[in-house]
Short mmCIF file of C-alpha atoms in Angstrom, two decimals:
data_model
loop_
_atom_site.label_atom_id
_atom_site.label_comp_id
_atom_site.label_asym_id
_atom_site.label_seq_id
_atom_site.Cartn_x
_atom_site.Cartn_y
_atom_site.Cartn_z
CA MET A 707 -0.02 -0.01 0.03
CA GLN A 708 1.53 3.32 -1.05
CA ARG A 709 1.46 6.42 1.05
CA THR A 710 -1.69 8.35 -0.08
CA ASP A 711 0.30 11.65 0.05
CA LEU A 712 1.92 10.58 -3.22
CA TYR A 713 -1.27 10.01 -5.04
CA PRO A 714 -1.86 13.63 -6.10
CA GLN A 715 1.70 13.80 -7.55
CA ILE A 716 1.26 10.46 -9.29
CA ILE A 717 -2.13 11.62 -10.86
CA ASP A 718 -0.50 14.81 -11.90
CA LEU A 719 2.44 12.96 -13.65
CA LEU A 720 -0.01 10.49 -15.33
CA THR A 721 -2.19 13.37 -16.54
CA ASN A 722 0.76 15.32 -17.91
CA GLU A 723 2.89 12.63 -19.33
CA PHE A 724 0.29 9.98 -20.39
CA GLN A 725 -2.52 12.49 -21.03
CA MET A 726 -4.73 10.47 -18.75
CA VAL A 727 -8.15 11.86 -17.77
CA GLU A 728 -10.60 11.16 -14.96
CA LYS A 729 -13.52 9.05 -15.93
CA GLY A 730 -15.64 7.98 -12.98
CA ASN A 731 -13.41 6.03 -10.56
CA TYR A 732 -10.61 5.70 -13.06
CA LEU A 733 -7.91 7.52 -15.01
CA ARG A 734 -7.97 6.54 -18.65
CA GLY A 735 -5.54 7.29 -21.49
CA ARG A 736 -3.62 6.02 -24.48
CA CYS A 737 -1.47 2.97 -23.98
CA PRO A 738 2.19 3.62 -24.75
CA SER A 739 2.70 0.11 -26.07
CA CYS A 740 -0.15 -0.49 -28.42
CA ASN A 741 -1.27 3.19 -28.92
CA LYS A 742 -4.92 2.35 -28.20
CA LYS A 743 -7.12 4.22 -25.80
CA SER A 744 -7.04 1.37 -23.39
CA LEU A 745 -4.66 2.48 -20.57
CA TRP A 746 -6.27 2.80 -17.15
CA THR A 747 -5.70 2.91 -13.47
CA TRP A 748 -7.71 3.42 -10.24
CA LEU A 749 -8.19 7.03 -9.39
CA ASP A 750 -8.11 6.35 -5.60
CA ASN A 751 -5.16 3.91 -5.82
CA PRO A 752 -2.92 4.70 -8.88
CA GLY A 753 -0.29 2.16 -7.96
CA GLN A 754 -0.20 0.44 -11.35
CA VAL A 755 -1.22 1.42 -14.90
CA GLN A 756 -2.19 -1.24 -17.33
CA CYS A 757 -3.76 -1.89 -20.82
CA ASP A 758 -7.15 -3.51 -20.81
CA ARG A 759 -6.29 -5.40 -24.11
CA LYS A 760 -4.88 -8.37 -22.19
CA ASN A 761 -4.89 -10.70 -25.17
CA ASN A 762 -3.31 -8.22 -27.66
CA CYS A 763 -1.11 -6.00 -25.58
CA ASN A 764 -1.04 -6.71 -21.87
CA TYR A 765 1.08 -3.69 -21.02
CA GLU A 766 1.31 -3.01 -17.35
CA GLU A 767 3.72 -1.00 -15.18
CA THR A 768 3.88 0.17 -11.59
CA THR A 769 3.94 3.93 -10.92
CA LYS A 770 7.06 3.23 -8.93
CA GLU A 771 8.73 2.01 -12.05
CA LEU A 772 7.35 4.88 -14.10
CA PHE A 773 8.23 7.64 -11.62
CA PRO A 774 11.23 6.38 -9.53
CA GLU A 775 12.07 9.90 -8.36
CA LEU A 776 8.97 9.99 -6.15
CA PHE A 777 10.41 6.97 -4.19
CA GLU A 778 14.02 8.07 -3.89
CA LYS A 779 15.99 10.25 -1.36
CA LEU A 780 13.75 9.27 1.50
CA ASN A 781 16.20 10.67 4.01
CA GLU A 782 15.88 14.05 2.48
CA ARG A 783 12.18 14.08 1.66
CA TYR A 784 10.73 12.44 4.79
CA GLN A 785 12.80 13.80 7.73
CA PRO A 786 11.62 13.09 11.25
CA THR A 787 9.63 15.77 13.10
CA GLU A 788 8.52 16.24 16.67
CA ALA A 789 5.06 15.11 15.61
CA ASN A 790 6.45 12.05 13.81
CA PRO A 791 9.96 10.97 14.90
CA HIS A 792 9.63 7.85 12.72
CA ALA A 793 8.81 9.71 9.48
CA THR A 794 11.72 8.30 7.37
CA ALA A 795 11.20 4.76 8.63
CA ASP A 796 7.42 5.10 7.93
CA ALA A 797 8.11 6.25 4.39
CA TYR A 798 10.63 3.40 3.72
CA LEU A 799 8.25 0.79 5.04
CA SER A 800 5.22 2.01 3.14
CA LEU A 801 6.79 3.28 -0.09
CA ILE A 802 9.58 0.67 -0.63
CA ARG A 803 8.24 -2.33 1.24
CA GLY A 804 4.54 -1.89 0.74
CA PHE A 805 3.39 -2.03 4.33
CA ASP A 806 0.36 -0.37 5.75
CA THR A 807 2.28 1.12 8.70
CA SER A 808 -0.87 1.44 10.75
CA GLN A 809 -0.78 -2.41 11.05
CA ILE A 810 2.73 -2.49 12.51
CA LYS A 811 2.85 0.77 14.45
CA GLY A 812 4.92 0.38 17.67
CA TRP A 813 6.85 -2.65 16.41
CA TYR A 814 9.76 -0.65 15.22
CA GLU A 815 11.49 2.66 15.71
CA GLN A 816 13.63 4.93 13.60
CA GLY A 817 17.30 4.67 14.25
CA ALA A 818 20.36 6.26 12.65
CA TYR A 819 23.45 4.50 11.22
CA TYR A 820 26.93 5.97 10.78
CA HIS A 821 30.15 4.19 9.97
CA PRO A 822 33.43 6.05 10.25
CA ARG A 823 34.57 4.66 6.83
CA GLY A 824 31.08 4.96 5.27
CA ASP A 825 30.24 7.28 2.48
CA LYS A 826 27.25 8.69 4.26
CA GLY A 827 24.95 8.31 7.28
CA THR A 828 21.41 7.08 6.96
CA ALA A 829 18.21 6.67 8.95
CA SER A 830 17.23 3.12 9.66
CA VAL A 831 14.20 0.84 10.59
CA ARG A 832 15.14 -0.70 14.00
CA PHE A 833 13.73 -3.69 15.60
CA TYR A 834 14.71 -4.97 19.08
CA LEU A 835 15.08 -8.63 20.07
CA ASP A 836 15.06 -8.07 23.86
CA ASP A 837 13.04 -5.98 26.33
CA ALA A 838 16.18 -4.14 27.50
CA LYS A 839 16.83 -2.94 23.97
CA GLN A 840 20.40 -4.15 23.99
CA ILE A 841 20.03 -6.50 20.97
CA MET A 842 18.70 -5.07 17.69
CA TRP A 843 18.55 -5.59 13.95
CA GLU A 844 18.12 -2.57 11.70
CA ARG A 845 17.53 -2.17 8.02
CA LEU A 846 19.34 0.84 6.54
CA ILE A 847 17.18 3.05 4.42
CA ASP A 848 20.03 4.05 2.17
CA ASP A 849 22.76 1.55 1.34
CA VAL A 850 26.11 2.68 2.76
CA ILE A 851 29.40 2.03 0.98
CA ILE A 852 32.18 1.20 3.44
CA THR A 853 35.82 1.37 2.40
CA ASP A 854 38.19 -0.80 4.42
CA GLU A 855 41.81 -0.13 5.21
CA LYS A 856 42.97 -1.82 2.03
CA GLY A 857 40.61 0.34 -0.06
CA ASP A 858 38.13 -2.41 -0.72
CA LYS A 859 34.43 -1.33 -0.78
CA GLU A 860 31.45 -3.07 0.61
CA SER A 861 27.77 -2.12 0.29
CA ARG A 862 25.87 -2.46 3.54
CA ASN A 863 22.14 -2.28 4.00
CA LYS A 864 21.63 -3.84 7.48
CA SER A 865 23.27 -3.81 10.89
CA PHE A 866 23.17 -5.80 14.10
CA LYS A 867 23.94 -4.89 17.68
CA GLY A 868 24.49 -7.17 20.54
CA ALA A 869 24.69 -11.00 20.87
CA PHE A 870 21.63 -12.10 18.87
CA LYS A 871 22.54 -15.94 18.73
CA GLY A 872 19.66 -17.81 20.18
CA HIS A 873 17.24 -14.98 19.95
CA TRP A 874 14.31 -14.37 17.56
CA TRP A 875 11.81 -11.67 16.75
CA GLN A 876 8.10 -12.08 16.68
CA PRO A 877 5.28 -9.55 16.26
CA PRO A 878 4.50 -8.08 19.62
CA THR A 879 0.76 -8.89 19.20
CA LEU A 880 1.40 -12.56 18.34
CA THR A 881 0.03 -15.10 20.77
CA ILE A 882 0.86 -18.79 20.30
CA GLU A 883 -1.59 -21.41 21.57
CA LYS A 884 -1.15 -25.07 21.81
CA GLY A 885 -1.80 -26.74 18.38
CA ASP A 886 -1.09 -23.48 16.42
CA GLU A 887 0.76 -23.81 13.20
CA ILE A 888 4.02 -21.69 13.43
CA TRP A 889 5.83 -20.23 10.41
CA LEU A 890 9.54 -19.52 10.76
CA VAL A 891 11.01 -17.09 8.31
CA GLU A 892 14.54 -15.71 7.84
CA GLY A 893 13.91 -11.96 8.01
CA ILE A 894 12.05 -9.63 10.43
CA LEU A 895 10.29 -7.79 7.60
CA ASP A 896 9.34 -11.09 6.12
CA ALA A 897 7.75 -12.05 9.58
CA CYS A 898 5.91 -8.58 9.53
CA LEU A 899 4.51 -9.24 5.97
CA LEU A 900 3.48 -12.79 6.81
CA TYR A 901 1.65 -11.74 10.02
CA THR A 902 -0.20 -8.84 8.42
CA SER A 903 -1.23 -10.80 5.34
CA PRO A 904 -4.84 -12.04 5.30
CA SER A 905 -3.50 -15.69 5.14
CA PRO A 906 0.05 -16.99 4.56
CA ARG A 907 -1.36 -19.41 2.06
CA ASP A 908 -2.69 -16.50 -0.01
CA ARG A 909 0.78 -15.22 -0.68
#
């Protein structure tokens, strides 16, 4: 689910660059692939444009692919405020990872990552594995290029803190009863997505 504050910008771009016009609950225009007036998207959720000539054209593209500039430079465009100290993390989770952040509010916090040999600092999405907040995993919102003492470069997009061996993370609202089926996944964001999906088997 995209952030709805991007929808007006997306609609403006579709209107200007694809000459799409509002018709009822849809935006409609000319398909860039087959040149027919068969391109459409939902007016209230313009996350993807597609041609309705599925047998003859089948063009479709997400608005993230069409307008990547709207989804970049999150550290600059969504800086934390007193009202929302997690603004950058919220933007990353919703824009890049597709979460409805209202479903996972309180599960994470916004952190900051800096490495003395890194090319930049970045905000992060931080999850704690213990109540004392001494053990954590964080996803870096921007990849950081780290240059070691030999001049070799490494791209880093995550960071750990503390002795995490033997620990795991689970959604704070999860309760496990005897006889429940338990799904184990590798990543914390995978666990978030699995838990918030209508049914794991639907994915």
